[in-house]
Short mmCIF file of N, CA, C and O in Angstrom, two decimals:
data_model
loop_
_atom_site.label_atom_id
_atom_site.label_comp_id
_atom_site.label_asym_id
_atom_site.label_seq_id
_atom_site.Cartn_x
_atom_site.Cartn_y
_atom_site.Cartn_z
N MET A 1 152.43 -95.55 49.35
CA MET A 1 151.02 -95.84 49.48
C MET A 1 150.69 -97.04 48.58
O MET A 1 151.09 -97.08 47.43
N SER A 2 149.95 -97.99 49.11
CA SER A 2 149.59 -99.16 48.33
C SER A 2 148.51 -98.82 47.31
O SER A 2 147.82 -97.81 47.42
N ASP A 3 148.37 -99.68 46.31
CA ASP A 3 147.31 -99.49 45.31
C ASP A 3 145.95 -99.44 45.97
O ASP A 3 145.10 -98.63 45.62
N MET A 4 145.77 -100.31 46.96
CA MET A 4 144.48 -100.37 47.65
C MET A 4 144.18 -99.05 48.35
O MET A 4 143.08 -98.51 48.23
N ALA A 5 145.15 -98.50 49.05
CA ALA A 5 144.95 -97.24 49.76
C ALA A 5 144.72 -96.09 48.77
O ALA A 5 143.87 -95.22 49.00
N ALA A 6 145.47 -96.09 47.68
CA ALA A 6 145.32 -95.03 46.68
C ALA A 6 143.94 -95.08 46.03
O ALA A 6 143.28 -94.04 45.87
N LEU A 7 143.48 -96.28 45.68
CA LEU A 7 142.16 -96.42 45.08
C LEU A 7 141.05 -96.04 46.07
O LEU A 7 140.08 -95.39 45.70
N MET A 8 141.22 -96.45 47.31
CA MET A 8 140.22 -96.12 48.34
C MET A 8 140.12 -94.60 48.50
O MET A 8 139.02 -94.05 48.55
N GLY A 9 141.26 -93.94 48.54
CA GLY A 9 141.26 -92.48 48.66
C GLY A 9 140.61 -91.80 47.46
O GLY A 9 139.82 -90.87 47.62
N ALA A 10 140.92 -92.29 46.26
CA ALA A 10 140.33 -91.71 45.05
C ALA A 10 138.82 -91.94 45.02
O ALA A 10 138.05 -91.06 44.62
N MET A 11 138.38 -93.11 45.45
CA MET A 11 136.95 -93.40 45.47
C MET A 11 136.23 -92.49 46.47
O MET A 11 135.14 -92.00 46.19
N LYS A 12 136.85 -92.25 47.60
CA LYS A 12 136.24 -91.37 48.62
C LYS A 12 136.14 -89.94 48.10
O LYS A 12 135.28 -89.18 48.54
N GLN A 13 137.01 -89.56 47.16
CA GLN A 13 136.97 -88.22 46.57
C GLN A 13 136.05 -88.15 45.36
O GLN A 13 135.99 -87.12 44.69
N SER A 14 135.38 -89.26 45.06
CA SER A 14 134.43 -89.34 43.94
C SER A 14 135.08 -89.01 42.60
O SER A 14 134.51 -88.29 41.78
N ILE A 15 136.26 -89.55 42.37
CA ILE A 15 136.98 -89.36 41.11
C ILE A 15 136.20 -89.98 39.94
O ILE A 15 136.14 -89.43 38.86
N TRP A 16 135.59 -91.16 40.20
CA TRP A 16 134.86 -91.87 39.15
C TRP A 16 133.37 -91.88 39.44
O TRP A 16 132.95 -91.69 40.57
N SER A 17 132.59 -92.13 38.39
CA SER A 17 131.15 -92.28 38.56
C SER A 17 130.63 -93.35 37.61
O SER A 17 131.35 -93.81 36.72
N GLY A 18 129.39 -93.75 37.82
CA GLY A 18 128.75 -94.70 36.93
C GLY A 18 129.44 -96.05 36.86
O GLY A 18 129.89 -96.60 37.87
N ASP A 19 129.54 -96.57 35.63
CA ASP A 19 130.13 -97.89 35.42
C ASP A 19 131.59 -97.95 35.84
O ASP A 19 132.06 -98.98 36.33
N MET A 20 132.31 -96.86 35.64
CA MET A 20 133.73 -96.83 36.01
C MET A 20 133.88 -96.96 37.53
O MET A 20 134.77 -97.67 38.01
N LYS A 21 133.00 -96.31 38.28
CA LYS A 21 133.03 -96.38 39.74
C LYS A 21 132.81 -97.82 40.20
O LYS A 21 133.51 -98.33 41.07
N VAL A 22 131.85 -98.50 39.59
CA VAL A 22 131.56 -99.90 39.94
C VAL A 22 132.74 -100.80 39.56
O VAL A 22 133.11 -101.70 40.32
N ALA A 23 133.35 -100.54 38.41
CA ALA A 23 134.50 -101.34 37.97
C ALA A 23 135.67 -101.18 38.94
O ALA A 23 136.33 -102.17 39.30
N VAL A 24 135.94 -99.95 39.36
CA VAL A 24 137.04 -99.71 40.31
C VAL A 24 136.71 -100.35 41.65
O VAL A 24 137.58 -100.96 42.29
N ALA A 25 135.46 -100.26 42.08
CA ALA A 25 135.06 -100.87 43.34
C ALA A 25 135.21 -102.40 43.28
O ALA A 25 135.63 -103.03 44.25
N THR A 26 134.91 -102.98 42.13
CA THR A 26 135.07 -104.42 41.95
C THR A 26 136.54 -104.81 42.06
O THR A 26 136.89 -105.79 42.73
N TYR A 27 137.40 -104.04 41.44
CA TYR A 27 138.84 -104.29 41.52
C TYR A 27 139.33 -104.11 42.96
O TYR A 27 140.14 -104.90 43.46
N LEU A 28 138.83 -103.08 43.62
CA LEU A 28 139.20 -102.82 45.01
C LEU A 28 138.78 -104.00 45.90
O LEU A 28 139.54 -104.43 46.77
N LYS A 29 137.60 -104.55 45.66
CA LYS A 29 137.15 -105.72 46.42
C LYS A 29 138.11 -106.89 46.21
O LYS A 29 138.49 -107.56 47.17
N THR A 30 138.53 -107.10 44.97
CA THR A 30 139.47 -108.18 44.67
C THR A 30 140.79 -107.98 45.42
O THR A 30 141.33 -108.93 46.00
N LEU A 31 141.30 -106.76 45.41
CA LEU A 31 142.54 -106.47 46.13
C LEU A 31 142.38 -106.72 47.63
O LEU A 31 143.26 -107.30 48.27
N MET A 32 141.25 -106.30 48.18
CA MET A 32 141.00 -106.48 49.60
C MET A 32 140.89 -107.97 49.96
O MET A 32 141.42 -108.40 50.99
N GLU A 33 140.23 -108.74 49.11
CA GLU A 33 140.11 -110.18 49.36
C GLU A 33 141.48 -110.84 49.34
O GLU A 33 141.78 -111.66 50.22
N LYS A 34 142.31 -110.51 48.37
CA LYS A 34 143.65 -111.09 48.26
C LYS A 34 144.51 -110.74 49.47
O LYS A 34 145.35 -111.52 49.91
N ALA A 35 144.31 -109.53 50.01
CA ALA A 35 145.09 -109.07 51.16
C ALA A 35 144.49 -109.53 52.49
O ALA A 35 145.05 -109.24 53.55
N GLY A 36 143.34 -110.21 52.44
CA GLY A 36 142.69 -110.65 53.67
C GLY A 36 142.03 -109.53 54.45
O GLY A 36 141.83 -109.62 55.65
N LYS A 37 141.67 -108.46 53.75
CA LYS A 37 141.07 -107.30 54.40
C LYS A 37 139.58 -107.17 54.14
O LYS A 37 138.94 -106.24 54.61
N TRP A 38 139.01 -108.09 53.37
CA TRP A 38 137.56 -108.06 53.10
C TRP A 38 136.85 -108.73 54.27
O TRP A 38 136.98 -109.92 54.49
N LYS A 39 136.12 -107.94 55.06
CA LYS A 39 135.45 -108.45 56.25
C LYS A 39 133.97 -108.08 56.21
O LYS A 39 133.63 -106.92 56.42
N GLU A 40 133.13 -109.06 55.95
CA GLU A 40 131.69 -108.81 55.90
C GLU A 40 131.07 -108.80 57.30
O GLU A 40 129.93 -108.37 57.46
N LYS A 41 131.83 -109.26 58.28
CA LYS A 41 131.40 -109.26 59.68
C LYS A 41 132.55 -108.79 60.54
O LYS A 41 133.70 -109.11 60.27
N SER A 42 132.22 -108.05 61.58
CA SER A 42 133.26 -107.61 62.51
C SER A 42 133.15 -108.41 63.79
O SER A 42 132.05 -108.58 64.34
N GLU A 43 134.26 -108.89 64.27
CA GLU A 43 134.30 -109.63 65.52
C GLU A 43 134.64 -108.69 66.69
O GLU A 43 134.65 -109.13 67.83
N LYS A 44 134.92 -107.46 66.37
CA LYS A 44 135.32 -106.50 67.40
C LYS A 44 134.11 -106.02 68.20
O LYS A 44 132.99 -105.96 67.69
N LYS A 45 134.37 -105.62 69.42
CA LYS A 45 133.33 -105.12 70.32
C LYS A 45 132.72 -103.84 69.75
O LYS A 45 131.53 -103.59 69.88
N ASN A 46 133.55 -103.03 69.11
CA ASN A 46 133.11 -101.77 68.54
C ASN A 46 133.39 -101.79 67.03
O ASN A 46 134.47 -101.37 66.60
N PRO A 47 132.43 -102.26 66.21
CA PRO A 47 132.66 -102.38 64.77
C PRO A 47 133.03 -101.07 64.07
O PRO A 47 133.65 -101.08 63.02
N GLU A 48 132.65 -99.93 64.66
CA GLU A 48 132.97 -98.64 64.05
C GLU A 48 134.47 -98.40 64.01
O GLU A 48 134.94 -97.60 63.22
N LYS A 49 135.22 -99.09 64.86
CA LYS A 49 136.68 -98.91 64.90
C LYS A 49 137.42 -100.00 64.14
O LYS A 49 138.64 -100.02 64.10
N ASP A 50 136.67 -100.93 63.53
CA ASP A 50 137.26 -102.00 62.73
C ASP A 50 137.42 -101.48 61.30
O ASP A 50 136.48 -101.48 60.51
N HIS A 51 138.62 -101.01 60.97
CA HIS A 51 138.85 -100.34 59.69
C HIS A 51 138.58 -101.23 58.49
O HIS A 51 137.99 -100.78 57.51
N ASP A 52 139.00 -102.48 58.56
CA ASP A 52 138.75 -103.39 57.43
C ASP A 52 137.25 -103.59 57.21
O ASP A 52 136.77 -103.59 56.08
N TYR A 53 136.52 -103.76 58.29
CA TYR A 53 135.07 -103.93 58.20
C TYR A 53 134.41 -102.66 57.63
O TYR A 53 133.55 -102.74 56.74
N GLN A 54 134.82 -101.50 58.10
CA GLN A 54 134.26 -100.24 57.61
C GLN A 54 134.58 -100.04 56.13
O GLN A 54 133.74 -99.58 55.36
N ASP A 55 135.81 -100.38 55.73
CA ASP A 55 136.17 -100.29 54.31
C ASP A 55 135.33 -101.24 53.47
O ASP A 55 134.89 -100.89 52.37
N THR A 56 135.07 -102.44 53.99
CA THR A 56 134.23 -103.41 53.28
C THR A 56 132.82 -102.85 53.09
O THR A 56 132.25 -102.95 52.00
N LEU A 57 132.27 -102.25 54.14
CA LEU A 57 130.94 -101.64 54.03
C LEU A 57 130.92 -100.55 52.96
O LEU A 57 129.97 -100.46 52.17
N GLN A 58 131.96 -99.74 52.93
CA GLN A 58 132.04 -98.64 51.96
C GLN A 58 132.12 -99.17 50.54
O GLN A 58 131.42 -98.71 49.65
N VAL A 59 132.97 -100.16 50.31
CA VAL A 59 133.14 -100.73 48.98
C VAL A 59 131.82 -101.40 48.54
O VAL A 59 131.42 -101.29 47.38
N THR A 60 131.14 -102.05 49.46
CA THR A 60 129.85 -102.68 49.16
C THR A 60 128.85 -101.63 48.68
O THR A 60 128.09 -101.88 47.73
N LYS A 61 128.85 -100.46 49.30
CA LYS A 61 127.96 -99.36 48.85
C LYS A 61 128.32 -98.94 47.43
O LYS A 61 127.44 -98.74 46.60
N TRP A 62 129.60 -98.80 47.16
CA TRP A 62 130.03 -98.40 45.83
C TRP A 62 129.65 -99.45 44.79
O TRP A 62 129.27 -99.12 43.66
N LEU A 63 129.75 -100.73 45.17
CA LEU A 63 129.39 -101.81 44.25
C LEU A 63 127.90 -101.77 43.90
O LEU A 63 127.51 -102.15 42.79
N SER A 64 127.10 -101.28 44.81
CA SER A 64 125.66 -101.20 44.56
C SER A 64 125.29 -99.93 43.80
O SER A 64 124.12 -99.68 43.50
N GLY A 65 126.29 -99.10 43.49
CA GLY A 65 126.05 -97.90 42.70
C GLY A 65 125.84 -96.63 43.51
O GLY A 65 125.52 -95.58 42.97
N GLU A 66 125.99 -96.72 44.82
CA GLU A 66 125.82 -95.52 45.66
C GLU A 66 127.02 -94.61 45.60
O GLU A 66 128.10 -94.99 45.39
#
């Protein structure tokens, strides 16, 4: 399992909260950008099935403190 997948799974399980959650989300965003998986827009016909786009939306929520 990649670091990105492991962090994403841990974030979905709410392992961290507060400032630590935002810090991990920031690191996760950096990893996604380096891997070319950060997608703020989906070009697919059905964006709900665009995993990179959905992950980007989720990380964006975490970055805002949700």
